[in-house]
PDB file of C-alpha atoms in Angstrom:
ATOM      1  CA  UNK A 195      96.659 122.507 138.938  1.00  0.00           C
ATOM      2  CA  UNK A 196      99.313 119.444 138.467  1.00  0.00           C
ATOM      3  CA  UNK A 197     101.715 119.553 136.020  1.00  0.00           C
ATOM      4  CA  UNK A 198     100.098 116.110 134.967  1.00  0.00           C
ATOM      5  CA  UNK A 199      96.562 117.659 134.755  1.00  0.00           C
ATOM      6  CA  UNK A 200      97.500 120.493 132.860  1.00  0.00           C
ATOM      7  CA  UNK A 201      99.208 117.984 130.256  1.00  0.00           C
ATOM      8  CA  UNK A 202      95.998 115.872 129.925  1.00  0.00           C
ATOM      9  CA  UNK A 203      94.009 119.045 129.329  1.00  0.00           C
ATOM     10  CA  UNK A 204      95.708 119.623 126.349  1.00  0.00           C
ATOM     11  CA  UNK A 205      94.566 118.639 122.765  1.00  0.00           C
ATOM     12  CA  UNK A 206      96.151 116.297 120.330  1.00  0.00           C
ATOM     13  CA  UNK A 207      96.080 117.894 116.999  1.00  0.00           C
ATOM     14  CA  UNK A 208      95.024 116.119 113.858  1.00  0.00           C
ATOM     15  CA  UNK A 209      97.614 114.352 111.785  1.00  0.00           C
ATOM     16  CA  UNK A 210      99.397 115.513 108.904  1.00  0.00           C
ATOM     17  CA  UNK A 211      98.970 113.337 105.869  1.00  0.00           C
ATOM     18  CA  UNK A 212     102.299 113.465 103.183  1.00  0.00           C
ATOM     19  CA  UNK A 213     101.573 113.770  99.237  1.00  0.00           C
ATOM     20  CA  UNK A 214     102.022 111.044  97.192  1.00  0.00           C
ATOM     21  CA  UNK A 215     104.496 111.861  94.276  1.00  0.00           C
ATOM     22  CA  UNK A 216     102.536 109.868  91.634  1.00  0.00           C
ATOM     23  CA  UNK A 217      99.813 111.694  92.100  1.00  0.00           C
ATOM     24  CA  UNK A 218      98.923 115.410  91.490  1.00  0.00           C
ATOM     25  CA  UNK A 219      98.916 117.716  94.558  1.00  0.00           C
ATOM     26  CA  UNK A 220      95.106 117.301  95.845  1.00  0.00           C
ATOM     27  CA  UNK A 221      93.998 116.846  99.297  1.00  0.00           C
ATOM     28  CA  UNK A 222      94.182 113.287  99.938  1.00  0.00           C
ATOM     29  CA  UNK A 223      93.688 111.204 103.189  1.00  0.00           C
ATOM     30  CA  UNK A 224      94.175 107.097 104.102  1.00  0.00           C
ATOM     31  CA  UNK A 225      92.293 105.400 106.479  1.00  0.00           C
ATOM     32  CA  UNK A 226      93.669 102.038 108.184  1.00  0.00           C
ATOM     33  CA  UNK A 227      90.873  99.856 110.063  1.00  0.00           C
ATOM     34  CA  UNK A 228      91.982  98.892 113.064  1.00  0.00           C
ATOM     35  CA  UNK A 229      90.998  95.726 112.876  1.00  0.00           C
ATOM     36  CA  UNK A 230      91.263  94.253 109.691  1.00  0.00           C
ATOM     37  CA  UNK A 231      94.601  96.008 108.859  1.00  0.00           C
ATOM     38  CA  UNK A 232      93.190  97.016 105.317  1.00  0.00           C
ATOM     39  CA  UNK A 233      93.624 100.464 103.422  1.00  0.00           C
ATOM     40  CA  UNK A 234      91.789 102.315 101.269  1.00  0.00           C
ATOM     41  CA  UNK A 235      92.319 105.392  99.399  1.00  0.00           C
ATOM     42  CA  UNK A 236      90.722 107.520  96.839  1.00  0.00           C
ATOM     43  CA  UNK A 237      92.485 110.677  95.109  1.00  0.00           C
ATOM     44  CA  UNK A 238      91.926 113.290  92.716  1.00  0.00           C
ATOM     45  CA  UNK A 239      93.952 113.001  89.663  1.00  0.00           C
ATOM     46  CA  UNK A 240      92.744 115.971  87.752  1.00  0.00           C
ATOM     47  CA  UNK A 241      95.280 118.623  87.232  1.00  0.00           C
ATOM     48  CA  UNK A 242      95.333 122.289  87.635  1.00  0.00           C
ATOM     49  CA  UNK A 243      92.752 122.172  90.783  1.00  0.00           C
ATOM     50  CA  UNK A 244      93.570 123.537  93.666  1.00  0.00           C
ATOM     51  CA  UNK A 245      91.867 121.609  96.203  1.00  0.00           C
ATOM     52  CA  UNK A 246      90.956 117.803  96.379  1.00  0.00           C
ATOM     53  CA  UNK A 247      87.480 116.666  96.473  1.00  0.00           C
ATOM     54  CA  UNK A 248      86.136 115.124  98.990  1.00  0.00           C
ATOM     55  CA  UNK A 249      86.626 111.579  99.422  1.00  0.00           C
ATOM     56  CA  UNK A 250      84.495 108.563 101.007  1.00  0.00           C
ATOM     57  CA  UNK A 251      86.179 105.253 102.579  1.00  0.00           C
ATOM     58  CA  UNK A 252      85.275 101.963 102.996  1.00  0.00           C
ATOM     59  CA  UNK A 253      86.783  99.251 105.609  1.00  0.00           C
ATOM     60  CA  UNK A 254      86.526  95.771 104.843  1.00  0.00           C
ATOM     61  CA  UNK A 255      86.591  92.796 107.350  1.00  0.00           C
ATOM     62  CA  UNK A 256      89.387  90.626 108.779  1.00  0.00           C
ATOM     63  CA  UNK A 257      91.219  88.580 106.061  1.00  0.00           C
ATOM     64  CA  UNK A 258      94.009  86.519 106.351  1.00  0.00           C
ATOM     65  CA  UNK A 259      96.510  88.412 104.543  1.00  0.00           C
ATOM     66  CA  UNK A 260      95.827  91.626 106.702  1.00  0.00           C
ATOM     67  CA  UNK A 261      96.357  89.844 110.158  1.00  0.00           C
ATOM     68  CA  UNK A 262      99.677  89.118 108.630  1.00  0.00           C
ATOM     69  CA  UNK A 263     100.112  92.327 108.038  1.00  0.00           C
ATOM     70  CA  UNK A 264      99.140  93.592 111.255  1.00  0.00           C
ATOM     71  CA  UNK A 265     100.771  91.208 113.716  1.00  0.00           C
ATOM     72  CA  UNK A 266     104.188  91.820 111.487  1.00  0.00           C
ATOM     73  CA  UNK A 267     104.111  95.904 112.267  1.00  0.00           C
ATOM     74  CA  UNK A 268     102.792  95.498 115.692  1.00  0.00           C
ATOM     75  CA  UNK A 269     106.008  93.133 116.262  1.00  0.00           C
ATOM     76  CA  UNK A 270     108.708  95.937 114.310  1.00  0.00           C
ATOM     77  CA  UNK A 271     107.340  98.929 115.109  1.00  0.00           C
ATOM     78  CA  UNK A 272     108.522 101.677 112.939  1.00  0.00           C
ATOM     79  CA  UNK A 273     109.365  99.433 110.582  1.00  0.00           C
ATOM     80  CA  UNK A 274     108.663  99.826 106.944  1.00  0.00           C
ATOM     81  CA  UNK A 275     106.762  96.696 105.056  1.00  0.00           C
ATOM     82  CA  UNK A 276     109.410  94.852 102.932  1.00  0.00           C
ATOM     83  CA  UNK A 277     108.587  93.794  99.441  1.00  0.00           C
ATOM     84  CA  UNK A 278     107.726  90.925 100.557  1.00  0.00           C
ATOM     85  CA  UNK A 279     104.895  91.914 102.235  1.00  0.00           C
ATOM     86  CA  UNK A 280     103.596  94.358  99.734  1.00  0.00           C
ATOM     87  CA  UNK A 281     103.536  91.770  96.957  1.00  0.00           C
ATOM     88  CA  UNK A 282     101.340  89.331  99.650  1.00  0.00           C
ATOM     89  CA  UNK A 283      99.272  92.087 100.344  1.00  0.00           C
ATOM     90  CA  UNK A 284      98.971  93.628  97.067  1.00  0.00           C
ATOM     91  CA  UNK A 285      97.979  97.030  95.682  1.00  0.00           C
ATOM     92  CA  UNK A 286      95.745  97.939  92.559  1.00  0.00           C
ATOM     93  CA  UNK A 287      94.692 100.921  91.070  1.00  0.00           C
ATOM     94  CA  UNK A 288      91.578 102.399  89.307  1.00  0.00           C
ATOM     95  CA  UNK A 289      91.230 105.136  86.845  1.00  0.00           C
ATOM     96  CA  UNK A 290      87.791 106.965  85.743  1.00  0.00           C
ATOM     97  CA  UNK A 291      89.689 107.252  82.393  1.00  0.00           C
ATOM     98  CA  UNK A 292      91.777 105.784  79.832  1.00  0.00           C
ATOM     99  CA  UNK A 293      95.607 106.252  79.623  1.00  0.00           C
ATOM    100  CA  UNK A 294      95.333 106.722  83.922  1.00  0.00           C
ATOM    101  CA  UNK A 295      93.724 109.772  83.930  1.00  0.00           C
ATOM    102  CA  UNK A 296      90.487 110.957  86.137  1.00  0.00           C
ATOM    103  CA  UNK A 297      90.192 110.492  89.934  1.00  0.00           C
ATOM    104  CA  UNK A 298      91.457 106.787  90.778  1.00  0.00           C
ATOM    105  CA  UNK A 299      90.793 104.954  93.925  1.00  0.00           C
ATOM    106  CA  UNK A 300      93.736 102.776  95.429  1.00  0.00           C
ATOM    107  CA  UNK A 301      92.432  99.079  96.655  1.00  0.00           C
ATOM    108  CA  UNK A 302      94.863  96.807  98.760  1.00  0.00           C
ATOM    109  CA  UNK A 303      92.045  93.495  99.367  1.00  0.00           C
ATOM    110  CA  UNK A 304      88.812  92.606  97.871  1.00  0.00           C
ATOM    111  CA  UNK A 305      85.893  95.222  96.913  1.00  0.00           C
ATOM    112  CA  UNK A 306      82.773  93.691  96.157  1.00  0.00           C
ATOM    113  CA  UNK A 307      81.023  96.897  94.585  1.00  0.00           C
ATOM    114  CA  UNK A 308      83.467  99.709  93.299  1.00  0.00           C
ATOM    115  CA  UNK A 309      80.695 101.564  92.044  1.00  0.00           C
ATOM    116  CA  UNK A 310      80.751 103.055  95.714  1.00  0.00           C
ATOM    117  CA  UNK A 311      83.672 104.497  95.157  1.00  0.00           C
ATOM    118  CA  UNK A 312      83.503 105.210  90.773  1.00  0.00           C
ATOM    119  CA  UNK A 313      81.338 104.973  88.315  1.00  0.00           C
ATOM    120  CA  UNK A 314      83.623 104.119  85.933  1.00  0.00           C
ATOM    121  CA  UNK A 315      86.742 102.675  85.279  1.00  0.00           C
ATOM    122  CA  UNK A 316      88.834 102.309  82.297  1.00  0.00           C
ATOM    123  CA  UNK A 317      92.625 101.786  83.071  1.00  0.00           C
ATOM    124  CA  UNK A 318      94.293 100.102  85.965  1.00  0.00           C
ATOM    125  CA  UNK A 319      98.054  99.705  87.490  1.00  0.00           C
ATOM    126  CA  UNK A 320      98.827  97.129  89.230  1.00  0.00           C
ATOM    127  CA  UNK A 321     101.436  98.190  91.678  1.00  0.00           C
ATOM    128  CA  UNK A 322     102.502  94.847  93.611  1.00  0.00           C
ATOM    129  CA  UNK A 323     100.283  91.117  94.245  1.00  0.00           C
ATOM    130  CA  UNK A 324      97.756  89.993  91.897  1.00  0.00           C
ATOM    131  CA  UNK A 325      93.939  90.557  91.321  1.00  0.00           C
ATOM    132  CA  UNK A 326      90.932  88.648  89.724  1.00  0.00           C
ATOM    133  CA  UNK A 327      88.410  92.010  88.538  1.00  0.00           C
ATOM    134  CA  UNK A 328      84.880  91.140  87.310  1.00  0.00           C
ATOM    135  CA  UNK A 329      82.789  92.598  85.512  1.00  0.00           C
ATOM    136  CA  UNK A 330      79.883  92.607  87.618  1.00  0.00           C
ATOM    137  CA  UNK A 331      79.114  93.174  91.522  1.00  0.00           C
ATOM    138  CA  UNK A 332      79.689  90.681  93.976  1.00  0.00           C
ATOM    139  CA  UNK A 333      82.608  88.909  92.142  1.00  0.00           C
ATOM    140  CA  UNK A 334      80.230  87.902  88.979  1.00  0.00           C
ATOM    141  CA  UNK A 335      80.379  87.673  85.509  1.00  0.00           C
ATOM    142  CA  UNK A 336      83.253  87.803  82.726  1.00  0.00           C
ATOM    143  CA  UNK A 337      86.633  88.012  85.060  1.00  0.00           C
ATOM    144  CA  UNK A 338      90.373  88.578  84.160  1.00  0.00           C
ATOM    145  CA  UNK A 339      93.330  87.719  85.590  1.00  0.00           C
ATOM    146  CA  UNK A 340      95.300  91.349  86.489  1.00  0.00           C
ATOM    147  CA  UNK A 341      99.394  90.521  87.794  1.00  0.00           C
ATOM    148  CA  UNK A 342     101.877  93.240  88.432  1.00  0.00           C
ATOM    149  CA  UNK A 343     101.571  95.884  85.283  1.00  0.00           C
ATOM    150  CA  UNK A 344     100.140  98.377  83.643  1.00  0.00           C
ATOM    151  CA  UNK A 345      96.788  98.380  81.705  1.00  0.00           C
ATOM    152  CA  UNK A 346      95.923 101.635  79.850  1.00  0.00           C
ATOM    153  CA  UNK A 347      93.091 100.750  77.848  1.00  0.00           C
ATOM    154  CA  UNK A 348      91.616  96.742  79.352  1.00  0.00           C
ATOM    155  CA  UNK A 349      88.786  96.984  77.871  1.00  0.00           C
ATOM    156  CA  UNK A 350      89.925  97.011  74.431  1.00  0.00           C
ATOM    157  CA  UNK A 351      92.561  94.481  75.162  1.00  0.00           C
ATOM    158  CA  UNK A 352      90.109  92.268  77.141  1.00  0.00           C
ATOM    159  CA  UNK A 353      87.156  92.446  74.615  1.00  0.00           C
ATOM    160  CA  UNK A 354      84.693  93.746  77.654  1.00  0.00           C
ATOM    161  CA  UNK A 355      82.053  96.343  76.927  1.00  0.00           C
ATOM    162  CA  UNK A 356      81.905  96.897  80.603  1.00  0.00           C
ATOM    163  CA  UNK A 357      84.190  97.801  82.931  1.00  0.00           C
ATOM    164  CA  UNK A 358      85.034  96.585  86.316  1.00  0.00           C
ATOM    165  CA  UNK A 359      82.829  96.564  89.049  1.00  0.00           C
ATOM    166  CA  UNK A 360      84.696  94.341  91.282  1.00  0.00           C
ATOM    167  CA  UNK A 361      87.916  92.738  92.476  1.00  0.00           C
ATOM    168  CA  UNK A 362      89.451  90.272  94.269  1.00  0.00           C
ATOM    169  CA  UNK A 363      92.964  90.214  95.564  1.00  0.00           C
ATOM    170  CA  UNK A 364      94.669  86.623  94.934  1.00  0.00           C
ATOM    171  CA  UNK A 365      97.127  85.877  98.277  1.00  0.00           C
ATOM    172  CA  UNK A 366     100.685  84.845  97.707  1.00  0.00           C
ATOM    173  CA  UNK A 367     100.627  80.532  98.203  1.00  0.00           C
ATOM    174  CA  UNK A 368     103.918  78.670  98.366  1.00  0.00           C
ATOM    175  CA  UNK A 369     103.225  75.145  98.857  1.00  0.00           C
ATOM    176  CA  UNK A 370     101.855  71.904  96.780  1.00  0.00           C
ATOM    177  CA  UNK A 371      98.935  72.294  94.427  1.00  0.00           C
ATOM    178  CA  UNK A 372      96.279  69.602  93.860  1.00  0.00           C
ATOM    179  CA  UNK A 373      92.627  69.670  92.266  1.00  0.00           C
ATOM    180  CA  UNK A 374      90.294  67.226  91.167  1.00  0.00           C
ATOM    181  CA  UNK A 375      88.130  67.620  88.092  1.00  0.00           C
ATOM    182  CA  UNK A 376      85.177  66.369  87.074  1.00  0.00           C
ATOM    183  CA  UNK A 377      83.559  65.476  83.669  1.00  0.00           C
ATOM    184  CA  UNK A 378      79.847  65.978  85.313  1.00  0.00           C
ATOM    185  CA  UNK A 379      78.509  68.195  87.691  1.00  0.00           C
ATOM    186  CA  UNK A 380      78.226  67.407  91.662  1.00  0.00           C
ATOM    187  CA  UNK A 381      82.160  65.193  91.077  1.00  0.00           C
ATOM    188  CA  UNK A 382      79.882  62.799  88.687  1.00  0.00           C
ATOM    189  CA  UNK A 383      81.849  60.965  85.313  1.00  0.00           C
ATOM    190  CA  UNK A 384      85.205  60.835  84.472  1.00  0.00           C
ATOM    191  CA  UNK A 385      87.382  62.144  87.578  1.00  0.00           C
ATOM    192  CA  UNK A 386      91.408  63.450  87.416  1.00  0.00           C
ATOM    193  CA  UNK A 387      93.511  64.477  89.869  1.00  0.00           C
ATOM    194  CA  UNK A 388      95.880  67.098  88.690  1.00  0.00           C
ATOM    195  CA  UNK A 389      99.350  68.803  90.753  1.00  0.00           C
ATOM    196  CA  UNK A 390     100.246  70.510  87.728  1.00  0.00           C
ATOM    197  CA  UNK A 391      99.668  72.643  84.823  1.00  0.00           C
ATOM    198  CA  UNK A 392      97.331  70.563  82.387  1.00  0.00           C
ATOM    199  CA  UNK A 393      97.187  72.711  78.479  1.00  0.00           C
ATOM    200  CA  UNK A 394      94.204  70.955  77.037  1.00  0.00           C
ATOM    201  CA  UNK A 395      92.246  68.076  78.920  1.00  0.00           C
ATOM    202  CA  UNK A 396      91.672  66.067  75.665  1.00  0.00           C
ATOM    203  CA  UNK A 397      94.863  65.702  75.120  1.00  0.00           C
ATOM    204  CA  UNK A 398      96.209  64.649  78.433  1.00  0.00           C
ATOM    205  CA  UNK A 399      92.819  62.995  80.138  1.00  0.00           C
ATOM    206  CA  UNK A 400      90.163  62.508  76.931  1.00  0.00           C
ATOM    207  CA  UNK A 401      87.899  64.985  78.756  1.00  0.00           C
ATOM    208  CA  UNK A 402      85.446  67.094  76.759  1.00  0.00           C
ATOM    209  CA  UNK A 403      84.507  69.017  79.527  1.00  0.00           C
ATOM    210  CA  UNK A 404      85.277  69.795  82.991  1.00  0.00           C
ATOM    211  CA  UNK A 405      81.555  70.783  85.043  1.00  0.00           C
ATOM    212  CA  UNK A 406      82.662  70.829  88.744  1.00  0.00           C
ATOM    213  CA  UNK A 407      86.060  70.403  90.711  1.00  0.00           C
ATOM    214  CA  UNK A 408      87.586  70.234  94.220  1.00  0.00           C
ATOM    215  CA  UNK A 409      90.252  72.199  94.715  1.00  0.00           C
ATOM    216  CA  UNK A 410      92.767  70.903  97.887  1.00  0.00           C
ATOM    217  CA  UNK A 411      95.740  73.350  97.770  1.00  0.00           C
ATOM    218  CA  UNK A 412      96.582  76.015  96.033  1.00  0.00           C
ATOM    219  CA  UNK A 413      95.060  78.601  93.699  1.00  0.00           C
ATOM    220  CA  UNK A 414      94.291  78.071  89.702  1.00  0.00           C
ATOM    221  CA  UNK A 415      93.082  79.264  86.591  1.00  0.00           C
ATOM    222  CA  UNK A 416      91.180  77.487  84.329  1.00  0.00           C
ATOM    223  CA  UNK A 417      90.368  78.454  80.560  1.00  0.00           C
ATOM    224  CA  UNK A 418      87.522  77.679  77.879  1.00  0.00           C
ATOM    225  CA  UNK A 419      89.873  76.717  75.241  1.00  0.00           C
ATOM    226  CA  UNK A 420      93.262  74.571  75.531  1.00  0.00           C
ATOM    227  CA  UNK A 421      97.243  76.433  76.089  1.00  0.00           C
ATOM    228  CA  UNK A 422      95.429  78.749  78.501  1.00  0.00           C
ATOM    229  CA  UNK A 423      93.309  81.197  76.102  1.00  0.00           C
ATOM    230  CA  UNK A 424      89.681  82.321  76.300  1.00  0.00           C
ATOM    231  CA  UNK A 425      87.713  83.348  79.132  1.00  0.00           C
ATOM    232  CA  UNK A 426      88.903  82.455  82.549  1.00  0.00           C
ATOM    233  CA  UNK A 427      88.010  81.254  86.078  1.00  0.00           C
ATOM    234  CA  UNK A 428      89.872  81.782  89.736  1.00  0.00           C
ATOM    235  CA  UNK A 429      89.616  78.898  92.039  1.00  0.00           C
ATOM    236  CA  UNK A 430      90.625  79.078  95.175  1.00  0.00           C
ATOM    237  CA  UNK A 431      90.375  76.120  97.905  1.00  0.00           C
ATOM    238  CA  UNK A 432      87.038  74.784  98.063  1.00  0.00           C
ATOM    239  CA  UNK A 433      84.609  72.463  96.309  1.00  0.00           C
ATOM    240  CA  UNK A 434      82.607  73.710  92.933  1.00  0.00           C
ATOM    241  CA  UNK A 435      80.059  71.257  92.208  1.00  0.00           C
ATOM    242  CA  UNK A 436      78.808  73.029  89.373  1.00  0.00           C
ATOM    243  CA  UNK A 437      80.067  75.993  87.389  1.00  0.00           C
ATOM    244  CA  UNK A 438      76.404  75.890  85.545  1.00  0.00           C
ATOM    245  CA  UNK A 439      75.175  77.200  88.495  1.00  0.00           C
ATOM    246  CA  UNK A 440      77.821  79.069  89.018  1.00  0.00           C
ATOM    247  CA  UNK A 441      76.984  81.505  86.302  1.00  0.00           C
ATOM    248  CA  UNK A 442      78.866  79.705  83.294  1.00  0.00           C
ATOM    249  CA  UNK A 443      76.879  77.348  82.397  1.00  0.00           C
ATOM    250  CA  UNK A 444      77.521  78.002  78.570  1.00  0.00           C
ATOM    251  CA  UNK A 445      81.405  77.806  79.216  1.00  0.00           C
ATOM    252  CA  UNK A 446      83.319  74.520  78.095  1.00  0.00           C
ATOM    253  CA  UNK A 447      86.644  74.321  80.283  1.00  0.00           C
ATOM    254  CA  UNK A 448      89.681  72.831  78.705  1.00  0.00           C
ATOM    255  CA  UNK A 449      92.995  73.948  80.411  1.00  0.00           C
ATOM    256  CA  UNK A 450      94.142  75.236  84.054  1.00  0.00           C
ATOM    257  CA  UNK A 451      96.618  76.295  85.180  1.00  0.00           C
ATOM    258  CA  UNK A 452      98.565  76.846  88.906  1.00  0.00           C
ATOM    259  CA  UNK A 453      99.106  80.910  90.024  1.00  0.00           C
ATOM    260  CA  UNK A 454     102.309  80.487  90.802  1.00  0.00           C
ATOM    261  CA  UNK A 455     104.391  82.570  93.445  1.00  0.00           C
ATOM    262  CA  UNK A 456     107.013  83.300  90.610  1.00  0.00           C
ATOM    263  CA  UNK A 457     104.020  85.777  88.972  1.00  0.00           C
ATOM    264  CA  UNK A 458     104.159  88.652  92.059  1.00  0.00           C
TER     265      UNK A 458
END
């Protein structure tokens, strides 16, 4: 037998996996989809076991921030990611448990259902980017704005009596911002167009109410009550022609504001 034939009949043993320091020494494993560049990771956090349990993982499809990603380590390979692209990619972390205790499971994009992966969550750290969580599947319901931090108890601080079921990760924008608002739904009444931060739309634009907006650059928040307090909303590009239908139809918006690149 060839030299080369003898060197193809031999097996490629598995890959070793290092520990992460920040987390107690259980078996844990990453998986990186091949396509969409995205990671997920869930851990054992309890100490005193000694073995991990066994964990379940989840790919989710091609987003824009992960083709970044991708196409900048397939250009420097070996490379580590600079900051800079760990705070466009972000990286958030669930706890079962208050105070960051419990199993946790580590999410770098969007999750649309994390009771897959835990049916509860009470505490969060948010390592690098920033993250819109809902209450509710599917990117529904009461939402909060989550930037680089730690949260040991949210749901006290937040006022929720559930906890989060889903997230979305909020990409990195440098550029102009620009949204219209509407006083009526489907861009009906009074119309504005805003490029900045706007504390209370009676003052500035004698609205009462905003019920639907276009969004042309850049990513916002907008609040029930003016100078940014209450419950929120995360636009993104894209027209809203009515938050009724939306799910907030018993929500009165009176102040936005731009999510600026300053906040990663």
């Amino acid at each position: 037998m060839s030299q080369l034939q003898r060197s193809a009949d031999k097996t490629v043993g598995p890959r070793s996996f290092s520990h992460n320091q920040m987390i107690a020494p259980n078996l844990e494993q990453s998986v990186i989809n091949s396509e969409a560049g995205t990671q997920w990771k869930i851990s054992s956090n309890k100490t005193g076991t000694k073995s991990g349990q066994t964990t379940r993982y989840k790919s989710k499809g091609l987003n824009q921030v992960g083709m970044q990603y991708r196409s900048r380590s397939n250009n420097s390979s070996g490379a580590n990611m600079s900051n800079t692209d760990m705070n466009m990619r972000g990286k958030i972390i669930f706890y079962e448990d208050r105070n960051f205790q419990g199993r946790h499971y580590e999410c770098m994009s969007d999750c649309a259902d994390m009771f897959s992966y835990m049916s509860r969550c009470h505490s969060c750290r948010v390592e690098s980017g920033c993250f819109m969580v809902y209450d509710r599947p599917n990117y529904m319901g009461n939402q909060y704005f989550f930037r680089r931090g730690e949260y040991a108890d949210y749901m006290s601080m937040m006022g929720w009596s559930d906890c989060i079921r889903s997230c979305r990760m909020i990409p990195m924008y440098r550029g102009s911002y620009r949204m219209r608002i509407y006083e009526r739904e489907n861009f009906g009444g009074m119309m504005h167009e805003c490029m900045d931060d706007c504390d209370s739309f009676m003052d500035r634009y004698r609205m009462s109410n905003c019920m639907s907006c276009h969004v042309m650059d850049g990513h916002w928040l907008m609040y029930e009550q003016p100078h940014y307090r209450g419950r929120m909303m995360y636009l993104r590009p894209g027209e809203y022609r009515s938050f009724r239908d939306m799910g907030y139809g018993g929500m009165r918006f009176m102040s936005m504001r731009r999510i600026m690149d300053s906040w990663y």
